[in-house]
Tab-separated table of C-alpha atoms in Angstrom:
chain	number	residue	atom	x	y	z
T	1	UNK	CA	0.000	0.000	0.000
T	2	UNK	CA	0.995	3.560	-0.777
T	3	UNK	CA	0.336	6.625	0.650
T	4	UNK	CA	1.201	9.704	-1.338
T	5	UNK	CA	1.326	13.622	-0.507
T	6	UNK	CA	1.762	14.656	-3.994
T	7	UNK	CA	0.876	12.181	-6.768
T	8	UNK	CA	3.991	12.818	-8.248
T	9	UNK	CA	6.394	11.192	-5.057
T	10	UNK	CA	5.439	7.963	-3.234
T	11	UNK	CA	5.659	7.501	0.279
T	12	UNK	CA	5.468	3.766	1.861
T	13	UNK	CA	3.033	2.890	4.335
T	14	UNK	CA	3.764	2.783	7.346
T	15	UNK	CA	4.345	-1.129	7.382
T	16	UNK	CA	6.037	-1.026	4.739
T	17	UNK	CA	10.280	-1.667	5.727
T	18	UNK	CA	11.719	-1.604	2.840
T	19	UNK	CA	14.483	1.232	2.150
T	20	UNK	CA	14.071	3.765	0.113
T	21	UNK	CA	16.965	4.901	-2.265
T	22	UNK	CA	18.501	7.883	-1.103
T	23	UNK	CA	17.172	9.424	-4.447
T	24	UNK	CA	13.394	8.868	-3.080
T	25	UNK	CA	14.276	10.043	0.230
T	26	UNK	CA	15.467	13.579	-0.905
T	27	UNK	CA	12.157	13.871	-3.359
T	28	UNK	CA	10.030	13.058	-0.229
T	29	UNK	CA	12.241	15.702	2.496
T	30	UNK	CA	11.410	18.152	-0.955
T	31	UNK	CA	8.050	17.394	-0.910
T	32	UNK	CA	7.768	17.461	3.119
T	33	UNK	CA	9.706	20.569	2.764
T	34	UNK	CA	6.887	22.475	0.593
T	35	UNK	CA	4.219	21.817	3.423
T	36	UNK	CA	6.137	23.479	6.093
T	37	UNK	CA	4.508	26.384	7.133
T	38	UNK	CA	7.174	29.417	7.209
T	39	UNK	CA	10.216	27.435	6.086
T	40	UNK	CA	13.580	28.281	4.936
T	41	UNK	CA	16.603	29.453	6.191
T	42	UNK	CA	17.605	32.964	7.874
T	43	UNK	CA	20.334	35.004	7.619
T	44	UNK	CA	22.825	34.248	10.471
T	45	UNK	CA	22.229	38.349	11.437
T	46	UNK	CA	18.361	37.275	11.415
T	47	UNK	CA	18.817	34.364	13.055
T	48	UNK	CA	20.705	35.827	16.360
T	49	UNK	CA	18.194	38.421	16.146
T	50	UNK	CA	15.291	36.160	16.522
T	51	UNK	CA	17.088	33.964	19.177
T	52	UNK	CA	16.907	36.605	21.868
T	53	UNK	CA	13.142	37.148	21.751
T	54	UNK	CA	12.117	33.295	20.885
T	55	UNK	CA	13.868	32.140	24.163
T	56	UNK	CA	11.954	33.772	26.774
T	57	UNK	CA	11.115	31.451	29.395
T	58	UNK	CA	7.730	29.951	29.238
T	59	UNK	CA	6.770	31.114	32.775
T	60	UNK	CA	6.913	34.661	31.485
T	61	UNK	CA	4.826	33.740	28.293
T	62	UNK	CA	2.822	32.225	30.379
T	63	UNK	CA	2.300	35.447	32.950
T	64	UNK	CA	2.218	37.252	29.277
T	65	UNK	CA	-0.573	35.667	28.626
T	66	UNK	CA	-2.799	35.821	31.881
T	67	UNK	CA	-1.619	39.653	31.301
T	68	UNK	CA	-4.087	39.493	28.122
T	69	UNK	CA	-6.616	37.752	29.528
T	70	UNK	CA	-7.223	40.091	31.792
T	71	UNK	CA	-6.949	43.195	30.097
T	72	UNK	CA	-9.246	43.964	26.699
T	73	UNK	CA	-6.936	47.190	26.572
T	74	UNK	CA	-3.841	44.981	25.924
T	75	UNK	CA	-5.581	42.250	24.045
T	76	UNK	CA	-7.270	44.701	21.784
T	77	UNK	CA	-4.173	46.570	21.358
T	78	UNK	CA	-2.553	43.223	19.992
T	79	UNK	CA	-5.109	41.875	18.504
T	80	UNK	CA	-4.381	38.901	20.254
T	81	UNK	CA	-6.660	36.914	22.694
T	82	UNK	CA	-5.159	33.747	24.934
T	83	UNK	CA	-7.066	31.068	23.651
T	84	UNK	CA	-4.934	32.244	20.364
T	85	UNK	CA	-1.355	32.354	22.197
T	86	UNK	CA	-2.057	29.296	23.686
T	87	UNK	CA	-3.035	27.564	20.188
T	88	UNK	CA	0.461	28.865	18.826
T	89	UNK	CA	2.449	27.879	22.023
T	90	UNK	CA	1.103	24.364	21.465
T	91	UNK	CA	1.735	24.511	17.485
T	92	UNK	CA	5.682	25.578	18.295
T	93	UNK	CA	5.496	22.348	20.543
T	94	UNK	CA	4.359	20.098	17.925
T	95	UNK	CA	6.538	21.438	15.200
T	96	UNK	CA	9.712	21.022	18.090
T	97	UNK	CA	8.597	17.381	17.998
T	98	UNK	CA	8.961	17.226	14.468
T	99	UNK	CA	12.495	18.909	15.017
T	100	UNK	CA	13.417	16.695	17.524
T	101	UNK	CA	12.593	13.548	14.882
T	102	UNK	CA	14.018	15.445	11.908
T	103	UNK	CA	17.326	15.693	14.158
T	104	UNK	CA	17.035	11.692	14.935
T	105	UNK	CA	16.579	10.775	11.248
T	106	UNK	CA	19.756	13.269	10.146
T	107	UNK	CA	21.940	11.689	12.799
T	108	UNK	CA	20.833	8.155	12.208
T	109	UNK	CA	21.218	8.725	8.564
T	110	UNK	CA	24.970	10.214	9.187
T	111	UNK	CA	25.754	7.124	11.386
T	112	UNK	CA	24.422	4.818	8.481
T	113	UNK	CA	26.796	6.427	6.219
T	114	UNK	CA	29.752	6.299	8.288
T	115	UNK	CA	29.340	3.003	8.150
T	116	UNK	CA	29.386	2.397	4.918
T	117	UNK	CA	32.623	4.711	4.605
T	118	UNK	CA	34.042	2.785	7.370
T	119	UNK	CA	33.545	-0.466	5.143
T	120	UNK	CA	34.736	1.158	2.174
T	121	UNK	CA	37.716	2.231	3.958
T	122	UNK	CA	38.414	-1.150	5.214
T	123	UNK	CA	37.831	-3.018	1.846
T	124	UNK	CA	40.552	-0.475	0.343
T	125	UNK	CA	43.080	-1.279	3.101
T	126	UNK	CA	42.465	-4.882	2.797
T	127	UNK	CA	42.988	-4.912	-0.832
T	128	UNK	CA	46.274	-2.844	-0.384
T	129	UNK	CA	47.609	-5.047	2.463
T	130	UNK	CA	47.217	-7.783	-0.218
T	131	UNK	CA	48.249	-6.484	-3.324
T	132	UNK	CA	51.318	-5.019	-0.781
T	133	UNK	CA	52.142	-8.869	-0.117
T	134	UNK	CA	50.992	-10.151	-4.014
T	135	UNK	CA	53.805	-7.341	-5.453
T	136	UNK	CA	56.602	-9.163	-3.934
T	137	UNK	CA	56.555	-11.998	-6.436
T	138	UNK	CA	57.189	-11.625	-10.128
T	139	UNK	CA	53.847	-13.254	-11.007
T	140	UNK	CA	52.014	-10.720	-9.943
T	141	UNK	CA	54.376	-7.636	-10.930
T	142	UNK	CA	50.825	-6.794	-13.262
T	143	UNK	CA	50.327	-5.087	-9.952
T	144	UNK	CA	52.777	-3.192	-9.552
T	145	UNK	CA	51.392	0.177	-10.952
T	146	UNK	CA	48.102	-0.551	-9.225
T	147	UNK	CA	49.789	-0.743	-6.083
T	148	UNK	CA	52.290	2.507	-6.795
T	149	UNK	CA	49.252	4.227	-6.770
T	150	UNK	CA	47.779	3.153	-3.506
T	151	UNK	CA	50.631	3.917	-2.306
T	152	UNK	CA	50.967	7.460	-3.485
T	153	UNK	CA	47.713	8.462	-2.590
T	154	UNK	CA	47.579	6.657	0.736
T	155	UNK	CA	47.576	9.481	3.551
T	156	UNK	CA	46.821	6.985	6.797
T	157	UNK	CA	50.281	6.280	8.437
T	158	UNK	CA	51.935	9.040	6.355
T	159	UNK	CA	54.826	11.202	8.347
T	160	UNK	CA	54.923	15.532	7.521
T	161	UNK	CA	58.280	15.738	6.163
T	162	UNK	CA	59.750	18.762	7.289
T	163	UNK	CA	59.902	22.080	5.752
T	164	UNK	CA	62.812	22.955	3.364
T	165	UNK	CA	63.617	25.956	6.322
T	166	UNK	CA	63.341	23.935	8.986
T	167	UNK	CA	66.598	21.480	9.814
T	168	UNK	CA	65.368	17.927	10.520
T	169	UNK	CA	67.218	17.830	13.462
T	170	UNK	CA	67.813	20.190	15.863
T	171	UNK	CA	71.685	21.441	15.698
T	172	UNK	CA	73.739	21.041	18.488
T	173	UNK	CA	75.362	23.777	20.508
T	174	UNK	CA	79.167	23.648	20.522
């Protein structure tokens, strides 16, 4: 069974388990992305200046809020009632759940793929400790430029060589 949000990009049911390609994962986070109310990013001076105001602690909203309930003056002069600040307190709560999931998914997603480098990585070193060994025979001197290569581009286990200004070795005092 499918479930779609645009006809155009499938989304699996929820019992479905089988992975997506990363390919239909970024066409649904585009997708998702279109239905999120007031998205996109700000302007790090934007930003810092909307940090300030959007961390007030929720015991003065709160207080804030009684404040409008009991005065029209203030309500009327905001156009704001509490029912209504209480509706968007609880929408920013819902929306910091979806955060808190988006978060999850990127840093489960990032720990997926450093797995996959990590077996990569040690595929590559396994096949160069091999060919390393294989190289030392004449049947298998084929090799040779493959493992040249390796070689050269291989930065694990590499020294700095010191700088053409710098001696190697410190020079003794006389």
């Amino acid at each position: 069974m499918i479930k779609t949000l645009d006809p155009k990009v499938p989304v699996a049911a929820a019992e479905g388990t089988a992975p997506f390609e990363p390919e239909q994962m970024i066409d649904q986070l585009r997708a998702m992305r279109d239905h999120v109310p007031d998205f996109g990013p700000l302007p790090i001076p934007d930003a810092q200046a909307l940090r300030t105001t959007a961390s007030i602690p929720p015991e003065f909203r709160r207080a804030a809020f009684n404040t409008i309930g009991t005065s029209a003056h203030i309500s009327r002069a905001l156009d704001a009632t509490v029912p209504d600040a209480l509706a968007e307190e609880a929408n920013v709560n819902r929306w910091s759940a979806f955060e808190d999931e988006l978060r999850t998914l990127l840093e489960g997603v990032a720990a997926s793929n450093l797995a996959r480098r990590h077996r990569l990585g040690l595929l590559a070193l396994q096949v160069y400790g091999i060919t390393r060994q294989l190289v030392r025979e004449k049947a298998h001197a084929d090799l040779l430029p493959h493992f040249e290569n390796m070689r050269r581009t291989n930065r694990l286990g590499k020294r700095r060589e010191a700088k053409a200004d710098e001696p190697a070795t410190p020079a003794k005092a006389a």
